[in-house]
PDB file of C-alpha atoms in Angstrom:
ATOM      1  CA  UNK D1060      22.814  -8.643   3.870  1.00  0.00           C
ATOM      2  CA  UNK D1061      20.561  -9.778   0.860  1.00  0.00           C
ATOM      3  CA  UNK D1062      19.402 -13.259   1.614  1.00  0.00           C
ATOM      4  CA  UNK D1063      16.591 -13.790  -1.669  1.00  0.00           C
ATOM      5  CA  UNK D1064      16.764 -11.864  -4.775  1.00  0.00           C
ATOM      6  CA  UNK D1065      14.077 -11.943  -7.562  1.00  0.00           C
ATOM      7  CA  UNK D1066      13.381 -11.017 -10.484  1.00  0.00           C
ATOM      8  CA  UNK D1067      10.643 -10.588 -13.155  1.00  0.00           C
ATOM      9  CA  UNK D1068      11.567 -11.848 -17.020  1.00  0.00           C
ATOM     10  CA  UNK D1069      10.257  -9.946 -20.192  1.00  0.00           C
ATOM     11  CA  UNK D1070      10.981  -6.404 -20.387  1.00  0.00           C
ATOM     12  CA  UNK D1071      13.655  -6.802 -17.465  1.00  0.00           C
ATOM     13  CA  UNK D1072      16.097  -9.402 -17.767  1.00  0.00           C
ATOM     14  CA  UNK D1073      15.611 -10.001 -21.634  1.00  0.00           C
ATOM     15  CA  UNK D1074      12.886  -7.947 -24.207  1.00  0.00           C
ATOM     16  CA  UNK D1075       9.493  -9.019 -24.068  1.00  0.00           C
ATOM     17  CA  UNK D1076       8.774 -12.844 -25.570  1.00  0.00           C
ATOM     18  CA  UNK D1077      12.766 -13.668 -25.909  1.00  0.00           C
ATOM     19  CA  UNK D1078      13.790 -17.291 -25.236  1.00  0.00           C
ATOM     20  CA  UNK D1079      17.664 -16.489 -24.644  1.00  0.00           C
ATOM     21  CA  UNK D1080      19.331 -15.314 -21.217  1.00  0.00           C
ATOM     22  CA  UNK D1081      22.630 -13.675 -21.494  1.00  0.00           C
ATOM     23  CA  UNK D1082      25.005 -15.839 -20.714  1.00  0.00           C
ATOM     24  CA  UNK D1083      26.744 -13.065 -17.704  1.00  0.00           C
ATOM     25  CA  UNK D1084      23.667 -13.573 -16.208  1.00  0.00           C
ATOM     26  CA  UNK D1085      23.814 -17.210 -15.871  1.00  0.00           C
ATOM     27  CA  UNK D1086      26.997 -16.735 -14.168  1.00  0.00           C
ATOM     28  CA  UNK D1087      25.653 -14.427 -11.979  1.00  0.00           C
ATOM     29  CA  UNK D1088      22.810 -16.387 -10.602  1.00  0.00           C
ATOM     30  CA  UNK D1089      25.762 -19.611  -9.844  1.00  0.00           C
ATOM     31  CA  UNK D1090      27.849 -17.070  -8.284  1.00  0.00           C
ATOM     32  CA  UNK D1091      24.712 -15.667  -6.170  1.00  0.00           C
ATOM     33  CA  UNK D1092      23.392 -19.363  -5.438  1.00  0.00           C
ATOM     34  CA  UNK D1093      27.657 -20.140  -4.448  1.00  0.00           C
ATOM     35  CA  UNK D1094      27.028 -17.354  -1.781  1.00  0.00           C
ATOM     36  CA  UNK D1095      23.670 -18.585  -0.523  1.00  0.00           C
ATOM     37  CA  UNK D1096      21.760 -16.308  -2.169  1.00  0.00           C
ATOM     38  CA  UNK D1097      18.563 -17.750  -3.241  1.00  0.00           C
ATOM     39  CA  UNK D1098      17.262 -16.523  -6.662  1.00  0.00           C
ATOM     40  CA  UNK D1099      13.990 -16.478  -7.587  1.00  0.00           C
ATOM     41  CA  UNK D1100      12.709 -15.609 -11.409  1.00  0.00           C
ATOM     42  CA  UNK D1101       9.470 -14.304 -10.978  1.00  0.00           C
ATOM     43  CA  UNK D1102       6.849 -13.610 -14.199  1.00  0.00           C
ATOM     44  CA  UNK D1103       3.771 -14.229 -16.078  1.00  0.00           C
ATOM     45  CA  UNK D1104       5.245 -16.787 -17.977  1.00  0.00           C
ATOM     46  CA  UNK D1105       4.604 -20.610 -17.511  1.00  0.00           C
ATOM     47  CA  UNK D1106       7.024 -22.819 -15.550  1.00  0.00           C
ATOM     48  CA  UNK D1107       8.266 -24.646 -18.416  1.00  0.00           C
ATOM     49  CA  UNK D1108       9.048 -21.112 -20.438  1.00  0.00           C
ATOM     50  CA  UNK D1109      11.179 -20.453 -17.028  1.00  0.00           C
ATOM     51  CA  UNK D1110      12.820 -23.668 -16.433  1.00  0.00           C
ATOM     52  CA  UNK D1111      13.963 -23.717 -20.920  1.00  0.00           C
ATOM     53  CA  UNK D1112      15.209 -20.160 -20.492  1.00  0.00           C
ATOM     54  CA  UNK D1113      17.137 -20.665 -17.599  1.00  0.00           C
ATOM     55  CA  UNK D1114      17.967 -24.270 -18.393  1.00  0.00           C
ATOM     56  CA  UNK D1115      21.371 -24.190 -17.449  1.00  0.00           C
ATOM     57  CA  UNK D1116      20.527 -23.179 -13.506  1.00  0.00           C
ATOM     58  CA  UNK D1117      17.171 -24.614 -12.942  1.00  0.00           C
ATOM     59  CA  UNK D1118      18.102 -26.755 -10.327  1.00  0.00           C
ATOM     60  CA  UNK D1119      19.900 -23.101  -8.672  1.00  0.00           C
ATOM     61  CA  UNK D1120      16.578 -20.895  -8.822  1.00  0.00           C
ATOM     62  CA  UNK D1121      13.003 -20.834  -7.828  1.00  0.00           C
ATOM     63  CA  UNK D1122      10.346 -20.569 -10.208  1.00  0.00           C
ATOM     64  CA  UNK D1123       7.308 -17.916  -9.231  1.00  0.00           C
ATOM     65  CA  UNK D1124       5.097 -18.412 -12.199  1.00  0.00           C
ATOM     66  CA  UNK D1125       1.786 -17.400 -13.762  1.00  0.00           C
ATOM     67  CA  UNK D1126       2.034 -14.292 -11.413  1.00  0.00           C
ATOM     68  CA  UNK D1127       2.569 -16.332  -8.860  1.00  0.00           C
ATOM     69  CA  UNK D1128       0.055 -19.201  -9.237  1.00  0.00           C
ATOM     70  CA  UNK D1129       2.690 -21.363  -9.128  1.00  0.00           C
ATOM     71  CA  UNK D1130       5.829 -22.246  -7.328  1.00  0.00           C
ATOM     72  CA  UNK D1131       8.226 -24.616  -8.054  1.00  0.00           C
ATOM     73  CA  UNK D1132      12.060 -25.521  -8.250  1.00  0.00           C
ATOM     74  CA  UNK D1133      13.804 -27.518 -10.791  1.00  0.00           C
ATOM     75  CA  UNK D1134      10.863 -29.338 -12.040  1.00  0.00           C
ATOM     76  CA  UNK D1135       8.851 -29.576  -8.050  1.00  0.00           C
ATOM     77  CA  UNK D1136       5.713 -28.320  -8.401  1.00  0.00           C
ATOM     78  CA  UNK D1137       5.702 -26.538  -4.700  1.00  0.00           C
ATOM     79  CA  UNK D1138       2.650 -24.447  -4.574  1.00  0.00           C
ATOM     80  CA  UNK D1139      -0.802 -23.729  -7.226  1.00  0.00           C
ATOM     81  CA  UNK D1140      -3.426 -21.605  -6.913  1.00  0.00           C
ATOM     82  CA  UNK D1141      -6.548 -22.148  -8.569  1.00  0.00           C
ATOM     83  CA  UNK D1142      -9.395 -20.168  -9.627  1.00  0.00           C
ATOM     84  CA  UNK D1143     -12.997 -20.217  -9.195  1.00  0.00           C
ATOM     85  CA  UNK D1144     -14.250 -22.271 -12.037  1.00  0.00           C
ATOM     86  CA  UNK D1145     -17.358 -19.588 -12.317  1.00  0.00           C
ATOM     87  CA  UNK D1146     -15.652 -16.781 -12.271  1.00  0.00           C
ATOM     88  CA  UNK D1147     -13.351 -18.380 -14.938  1.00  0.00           C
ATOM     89  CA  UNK D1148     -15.963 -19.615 -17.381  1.00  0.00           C
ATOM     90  CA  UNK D1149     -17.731 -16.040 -17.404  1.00  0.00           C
ATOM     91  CA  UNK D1150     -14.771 -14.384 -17.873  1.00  0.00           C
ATOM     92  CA  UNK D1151     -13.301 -16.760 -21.103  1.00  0.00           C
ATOM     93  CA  UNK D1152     -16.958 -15.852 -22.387  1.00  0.00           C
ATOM     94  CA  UNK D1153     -16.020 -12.247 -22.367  1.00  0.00           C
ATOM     95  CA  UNK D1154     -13.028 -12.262 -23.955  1.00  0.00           C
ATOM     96  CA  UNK D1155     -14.654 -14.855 -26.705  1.00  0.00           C
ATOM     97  CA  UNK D1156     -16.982 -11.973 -27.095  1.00  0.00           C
ATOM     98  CA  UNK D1157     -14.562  -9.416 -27.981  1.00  0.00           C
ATOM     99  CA  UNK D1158     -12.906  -9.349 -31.361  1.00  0.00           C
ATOM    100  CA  UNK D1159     -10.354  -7.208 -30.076  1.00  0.00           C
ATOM    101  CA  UNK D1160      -8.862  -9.949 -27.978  1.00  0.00           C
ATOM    102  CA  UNK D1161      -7.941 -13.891 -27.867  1.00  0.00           C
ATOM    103  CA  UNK D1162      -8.247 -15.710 -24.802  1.00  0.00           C
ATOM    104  CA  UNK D1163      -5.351 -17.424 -23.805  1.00  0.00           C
ATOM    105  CA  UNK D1164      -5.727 -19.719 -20.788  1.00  0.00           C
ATOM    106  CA  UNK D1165      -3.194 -21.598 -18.110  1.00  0.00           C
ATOM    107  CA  UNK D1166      -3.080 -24.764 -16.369  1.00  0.00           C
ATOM    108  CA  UNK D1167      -0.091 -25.654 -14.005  1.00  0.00           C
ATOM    109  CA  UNK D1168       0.996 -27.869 -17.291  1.00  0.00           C
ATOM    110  CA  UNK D1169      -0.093 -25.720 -20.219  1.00  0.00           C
ATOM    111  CA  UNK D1170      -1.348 -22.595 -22.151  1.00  0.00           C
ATOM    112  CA  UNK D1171      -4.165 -23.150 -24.007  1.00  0.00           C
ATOM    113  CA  UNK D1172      -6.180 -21.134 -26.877  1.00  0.00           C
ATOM    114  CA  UNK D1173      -9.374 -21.949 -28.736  1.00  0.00           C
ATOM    115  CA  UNK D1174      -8.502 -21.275 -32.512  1.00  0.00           C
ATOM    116  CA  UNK D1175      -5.483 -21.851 -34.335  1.00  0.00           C
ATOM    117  CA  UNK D1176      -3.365 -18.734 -34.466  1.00  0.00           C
ATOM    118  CA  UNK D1177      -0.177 -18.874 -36.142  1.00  0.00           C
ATOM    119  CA  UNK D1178       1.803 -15.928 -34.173  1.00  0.00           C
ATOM    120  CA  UNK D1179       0.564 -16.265 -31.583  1.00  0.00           C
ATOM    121  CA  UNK D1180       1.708 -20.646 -31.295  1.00  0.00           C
ATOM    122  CA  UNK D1181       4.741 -19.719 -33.159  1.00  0.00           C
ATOM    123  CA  UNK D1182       5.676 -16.851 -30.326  1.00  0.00           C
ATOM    124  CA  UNK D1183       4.670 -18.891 -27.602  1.00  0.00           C
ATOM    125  CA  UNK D1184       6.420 -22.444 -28.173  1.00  0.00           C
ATOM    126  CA  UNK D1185       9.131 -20.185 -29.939  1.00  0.00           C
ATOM    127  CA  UNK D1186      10.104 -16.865 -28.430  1.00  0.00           C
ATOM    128  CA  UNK D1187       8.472 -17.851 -24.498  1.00  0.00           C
ATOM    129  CA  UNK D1188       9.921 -21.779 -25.678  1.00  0.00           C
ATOM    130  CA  UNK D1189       6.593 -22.455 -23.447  1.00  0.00           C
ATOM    131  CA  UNK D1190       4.077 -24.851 -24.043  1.00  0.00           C
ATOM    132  CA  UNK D1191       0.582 -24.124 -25.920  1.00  0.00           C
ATOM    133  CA  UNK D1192      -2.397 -26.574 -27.192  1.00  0.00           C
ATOM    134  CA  UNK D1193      -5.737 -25.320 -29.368  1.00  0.00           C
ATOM    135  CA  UNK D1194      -8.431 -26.717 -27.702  1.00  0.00           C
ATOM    136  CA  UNK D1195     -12.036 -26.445 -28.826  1.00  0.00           C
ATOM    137  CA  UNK D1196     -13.666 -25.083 -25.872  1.00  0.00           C
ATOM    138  CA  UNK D1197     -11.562 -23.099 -23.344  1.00  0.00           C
ATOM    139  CA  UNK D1198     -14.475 -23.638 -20.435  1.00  0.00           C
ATOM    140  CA  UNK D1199     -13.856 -27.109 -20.550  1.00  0.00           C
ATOM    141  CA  UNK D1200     -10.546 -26.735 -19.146  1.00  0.00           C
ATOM    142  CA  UNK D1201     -10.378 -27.200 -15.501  1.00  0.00           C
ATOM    143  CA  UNK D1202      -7.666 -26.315 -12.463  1.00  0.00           C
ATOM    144  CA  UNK D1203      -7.135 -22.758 -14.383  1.00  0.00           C
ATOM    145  CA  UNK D1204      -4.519 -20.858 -12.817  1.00  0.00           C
ATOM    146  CA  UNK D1205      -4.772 -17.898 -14.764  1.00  0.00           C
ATOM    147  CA  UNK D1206      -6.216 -16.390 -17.797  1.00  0.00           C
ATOM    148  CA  UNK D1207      -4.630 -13.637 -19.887  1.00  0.00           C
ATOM    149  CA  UNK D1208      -6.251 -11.435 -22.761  1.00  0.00           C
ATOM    150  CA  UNK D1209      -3.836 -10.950 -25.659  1.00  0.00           C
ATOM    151  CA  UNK D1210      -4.466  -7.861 -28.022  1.00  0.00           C
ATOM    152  CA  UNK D1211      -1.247  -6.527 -30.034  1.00  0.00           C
ATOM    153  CA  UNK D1212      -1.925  -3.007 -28.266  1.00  0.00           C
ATOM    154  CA  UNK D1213      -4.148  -4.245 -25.645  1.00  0.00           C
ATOM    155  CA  UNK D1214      -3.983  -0.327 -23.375  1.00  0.00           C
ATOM    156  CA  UNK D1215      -7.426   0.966 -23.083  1.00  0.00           C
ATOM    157  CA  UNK D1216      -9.546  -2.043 -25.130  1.00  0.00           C
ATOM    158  CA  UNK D1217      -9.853  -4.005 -22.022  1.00  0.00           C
ATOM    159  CA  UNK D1218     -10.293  -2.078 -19.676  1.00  0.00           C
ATOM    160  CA  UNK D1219     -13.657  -2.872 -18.876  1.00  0.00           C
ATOM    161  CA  UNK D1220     -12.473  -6.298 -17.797  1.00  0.00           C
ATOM    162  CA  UNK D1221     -10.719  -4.787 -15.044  1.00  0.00           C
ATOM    163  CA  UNK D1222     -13.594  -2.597 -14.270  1.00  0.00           C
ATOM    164  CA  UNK D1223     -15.734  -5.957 -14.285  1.00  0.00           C
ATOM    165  CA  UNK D1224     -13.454  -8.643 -12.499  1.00  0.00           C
ATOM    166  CA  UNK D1225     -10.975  -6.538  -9.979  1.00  0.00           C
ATOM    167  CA  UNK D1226     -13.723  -7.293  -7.507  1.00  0.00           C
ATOM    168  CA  UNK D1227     -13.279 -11.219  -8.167  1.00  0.00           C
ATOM    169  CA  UNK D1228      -9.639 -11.361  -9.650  1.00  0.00           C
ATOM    170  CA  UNK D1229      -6.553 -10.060  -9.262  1.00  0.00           C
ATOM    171  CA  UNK D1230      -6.261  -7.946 -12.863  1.00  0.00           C
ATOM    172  CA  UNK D1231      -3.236  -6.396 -13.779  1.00  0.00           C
ATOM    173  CA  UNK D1232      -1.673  -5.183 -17.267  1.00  0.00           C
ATOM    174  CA  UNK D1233       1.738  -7.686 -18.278  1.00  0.00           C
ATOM    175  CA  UNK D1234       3.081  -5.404 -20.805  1.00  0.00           C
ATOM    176  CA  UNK D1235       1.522  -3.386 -23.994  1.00  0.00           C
ATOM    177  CA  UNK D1236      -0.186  -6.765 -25.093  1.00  0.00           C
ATOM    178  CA  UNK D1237      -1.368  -8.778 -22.233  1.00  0.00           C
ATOM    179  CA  UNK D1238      -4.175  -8.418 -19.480  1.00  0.00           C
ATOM    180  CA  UNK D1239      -3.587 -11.315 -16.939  1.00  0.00           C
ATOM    181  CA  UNK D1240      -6.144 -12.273 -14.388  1.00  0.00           C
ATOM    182  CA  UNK D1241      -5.374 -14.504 -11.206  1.00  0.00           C
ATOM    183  CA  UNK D1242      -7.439 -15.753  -8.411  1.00  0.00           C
ATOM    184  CA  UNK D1243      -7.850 -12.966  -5.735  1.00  0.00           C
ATOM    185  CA  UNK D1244      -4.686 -13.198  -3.334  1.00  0.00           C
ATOM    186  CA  UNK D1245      -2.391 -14.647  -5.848  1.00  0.00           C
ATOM    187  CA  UNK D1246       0.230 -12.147  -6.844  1.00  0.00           C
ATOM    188  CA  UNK D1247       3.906 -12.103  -7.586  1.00  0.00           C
ATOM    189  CA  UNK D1248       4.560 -10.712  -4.291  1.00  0.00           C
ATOM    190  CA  UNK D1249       2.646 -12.966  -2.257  1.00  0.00           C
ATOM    191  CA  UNK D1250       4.471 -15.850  -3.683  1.00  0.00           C
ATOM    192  CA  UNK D1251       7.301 -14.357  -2.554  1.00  0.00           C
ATOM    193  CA  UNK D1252       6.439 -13.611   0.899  1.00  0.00           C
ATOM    194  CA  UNK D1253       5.649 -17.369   1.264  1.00  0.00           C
ATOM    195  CA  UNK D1254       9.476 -18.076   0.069  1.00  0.00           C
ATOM    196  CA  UNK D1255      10.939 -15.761   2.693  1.00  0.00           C
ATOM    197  CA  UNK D1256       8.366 -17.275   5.692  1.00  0.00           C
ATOM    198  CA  UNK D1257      10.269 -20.581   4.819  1.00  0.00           C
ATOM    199  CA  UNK D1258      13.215 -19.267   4.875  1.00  0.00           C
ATOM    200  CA  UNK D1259      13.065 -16.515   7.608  1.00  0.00           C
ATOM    201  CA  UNK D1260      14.213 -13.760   5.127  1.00  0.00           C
ATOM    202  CA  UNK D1261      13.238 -10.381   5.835  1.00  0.00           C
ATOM    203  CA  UNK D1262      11.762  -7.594   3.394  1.00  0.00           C
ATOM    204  CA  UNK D1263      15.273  -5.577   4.483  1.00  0.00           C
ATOM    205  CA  UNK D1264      17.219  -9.123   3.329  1.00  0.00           C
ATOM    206  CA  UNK D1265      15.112  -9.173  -0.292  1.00  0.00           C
ATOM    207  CA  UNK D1266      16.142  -7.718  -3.372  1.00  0.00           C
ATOM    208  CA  UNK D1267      13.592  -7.600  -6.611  1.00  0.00           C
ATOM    209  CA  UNK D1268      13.623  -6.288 -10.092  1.00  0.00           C
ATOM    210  CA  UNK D1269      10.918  -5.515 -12.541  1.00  0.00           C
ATOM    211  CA  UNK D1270       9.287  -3.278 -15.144  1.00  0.00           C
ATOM    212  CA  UNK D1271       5.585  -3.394 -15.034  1.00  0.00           C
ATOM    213  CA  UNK D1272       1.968  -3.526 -13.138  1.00  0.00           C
ATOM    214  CA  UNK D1273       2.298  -7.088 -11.936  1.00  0.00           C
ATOM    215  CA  UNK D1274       5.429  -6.367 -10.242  1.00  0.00           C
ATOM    216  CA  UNK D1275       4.032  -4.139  -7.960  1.00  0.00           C
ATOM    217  CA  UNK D1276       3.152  -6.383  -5.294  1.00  0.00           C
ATOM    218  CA  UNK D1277       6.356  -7.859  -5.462  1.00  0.00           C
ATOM    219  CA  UNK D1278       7.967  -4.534  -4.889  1.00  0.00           C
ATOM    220  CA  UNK D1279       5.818  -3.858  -1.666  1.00  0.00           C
ATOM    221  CA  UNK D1280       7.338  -7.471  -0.201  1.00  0.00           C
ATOM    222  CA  UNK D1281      10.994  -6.544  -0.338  1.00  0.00           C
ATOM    223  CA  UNK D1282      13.308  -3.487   0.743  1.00  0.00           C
ATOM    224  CA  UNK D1283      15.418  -3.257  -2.292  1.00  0.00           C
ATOM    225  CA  UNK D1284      12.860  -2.800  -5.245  1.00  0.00           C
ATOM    226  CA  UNK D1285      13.911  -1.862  -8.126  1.00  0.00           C
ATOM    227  CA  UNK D1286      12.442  -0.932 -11.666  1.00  0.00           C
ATOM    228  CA  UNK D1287      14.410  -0.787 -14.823  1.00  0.00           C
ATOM    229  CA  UNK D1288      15.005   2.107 -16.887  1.00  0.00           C
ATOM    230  CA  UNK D1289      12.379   0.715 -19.515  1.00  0.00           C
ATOM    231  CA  UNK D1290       9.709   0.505 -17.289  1.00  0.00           C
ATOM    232  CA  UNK D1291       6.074   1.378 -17.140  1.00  0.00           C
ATOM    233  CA  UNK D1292       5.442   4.543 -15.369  1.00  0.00           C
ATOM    234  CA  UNK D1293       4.013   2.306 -12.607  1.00  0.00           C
ATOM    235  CA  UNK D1294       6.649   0.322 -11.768  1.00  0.00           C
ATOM    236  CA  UNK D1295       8.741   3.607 -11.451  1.00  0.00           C
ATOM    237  CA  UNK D1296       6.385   4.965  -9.195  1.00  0.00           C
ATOM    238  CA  UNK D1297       6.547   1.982  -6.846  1.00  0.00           C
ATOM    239  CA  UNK D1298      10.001   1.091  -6.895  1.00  0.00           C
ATOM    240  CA  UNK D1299      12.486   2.473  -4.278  1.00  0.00           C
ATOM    241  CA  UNK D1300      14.571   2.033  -6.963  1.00  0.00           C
ATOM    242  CA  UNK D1301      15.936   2.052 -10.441  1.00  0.00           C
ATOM    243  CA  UNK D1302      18.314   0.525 -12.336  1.00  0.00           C
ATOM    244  CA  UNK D1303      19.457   0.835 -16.078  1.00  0.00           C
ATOM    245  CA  UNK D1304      17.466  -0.752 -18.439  1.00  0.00           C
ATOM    246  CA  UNK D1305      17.274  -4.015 -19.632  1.00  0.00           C
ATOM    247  CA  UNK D1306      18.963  -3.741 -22.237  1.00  0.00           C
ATOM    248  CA  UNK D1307      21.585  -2.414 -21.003  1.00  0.00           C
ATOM    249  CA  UNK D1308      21.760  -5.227 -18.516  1.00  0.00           C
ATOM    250  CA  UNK D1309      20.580  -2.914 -15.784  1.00  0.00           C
ATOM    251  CA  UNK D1310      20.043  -6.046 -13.524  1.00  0.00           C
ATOM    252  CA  UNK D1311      23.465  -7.737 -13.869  1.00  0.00           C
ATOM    253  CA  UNK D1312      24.934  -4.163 -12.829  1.00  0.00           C
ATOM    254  CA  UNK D1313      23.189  -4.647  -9.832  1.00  0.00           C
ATOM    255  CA  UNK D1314      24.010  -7.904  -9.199  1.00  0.00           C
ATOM    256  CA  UNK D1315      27.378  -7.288 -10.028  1.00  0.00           C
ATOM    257  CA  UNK D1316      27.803  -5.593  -6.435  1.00  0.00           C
ATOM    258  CA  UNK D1317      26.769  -8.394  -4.200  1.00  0.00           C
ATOM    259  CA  UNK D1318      29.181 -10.407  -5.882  1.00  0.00           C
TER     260      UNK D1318
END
């Protein structure tokens, strides 16, 4: 019997950067939460891009943010990770370095990014509906929980920060424009291991859904993993299984069954 379901956002649930939820699957996750299913969304975003897109049943899901930096529920901040401050500092001077990229940095309140840049505020506080400030020094910011390099094709210009910081940092590609780099440990599927020790949920009770690197760990924590039709070739690869793509609502078909 699935006891925990989760499930990653952009590229699986709704395209990449969209602020609307389908409106089947907000039924689906009160029907699920009816049954005692816990739901869990699971992403790269920020907390408060979660809790506005599913506004209408955040106080029914958990929130497994920042690639699992954070967890939360309805507001509760439950769980941060932090990273080294270091390690951070060194690594925003990299990416300041390269023209190719624009560092984009996380607190457990807020993204933040050194120079104005109109898309990139507009898609954030618009299309993510997260929250964004331009700050004048990114190094100054303290408490990071992670810190993501944003290039409009970003496959193969960075890959010499993974090559540089996979010893320190968990690195992992979040889609075709972002690199996103968490303390070492933090992933989405640890985060979700540490909701199924509290509630004594098995990987054989656990569902998940998702469509790129970073959901990889969170497909190694649960029996029923499953990557959409869209996916990267590595989520395929690691998934038991697959379901249509998103969208074609490949999810809801899935959690059609259980209900």
């Amino acid at each position: 019997m699935i006891k925990l379901i989760a499930s990653d956002v952009d590229g699986t649930l709704v395209g990449d950067g969209e602020g609307k939820l389908d409106t089947r699957i907000v039924k689906a996750i009160r029907a699920l939460h009816d049954k005692g299913i816990h739901f869990a969304v699971a992403s790269g975003r920020q907390w408060i891009s979660i809790e506005n897109v599913f506004e209408e049943v955040k106080d029914k899901i958990f929130y497994i943010s920042d690639n699992g930096a954070y967890i939360g529920i309805n507001g509760r901040k439950l769980f941060v990770s932090t990273m080294d401050d270091k390690v951070t500092k060194e690594l925003i001077l990299d990416i300041r370095k390269d023209k190719n990229l624009v560092a984009v940095v996380a607190d457990a309140s807020s993204y933040y990014i050194e120079e104005k840049n109109d898309f990139l505020l507009s898609w954030i506080r618009g299309g993510y509906r997260g929250r964004i400030e331009v700050v004048d020094d990114l190094t100054k910011v303290e408490n990071l929980i992670k810190i993501s390099a944003y290039s409009e094709n970003i496959y193969g210009k960075a890959d010499y920060l993974i090559d540089k910081y996979s010893d320190k940092l968990l690195v992992n590609y979040a889609g075709k424009m972002w690199i996103d780099c968490t303390a070492k440990g933090v992933s989405k599927g640890n985060a979700l291991r540490k909701l199924q020790e509290a509630f004594e949920i098995s990987e054989n009770e656990t569902m998940v859904f998702g469509d790129q690197e970073n959901d990889v760990e969170m497909f190694k924590a649960a029996y029923y993993s499953f990557a959409v039709k869209n996916a990267a070739p590595v989520a395929k690869e690691n998934a038991r299984f697959m379901a249509d793509s998103n969208e074609n609502l490949g999810v809801l078909k899935i959690l059609n069954y259980l209900l």
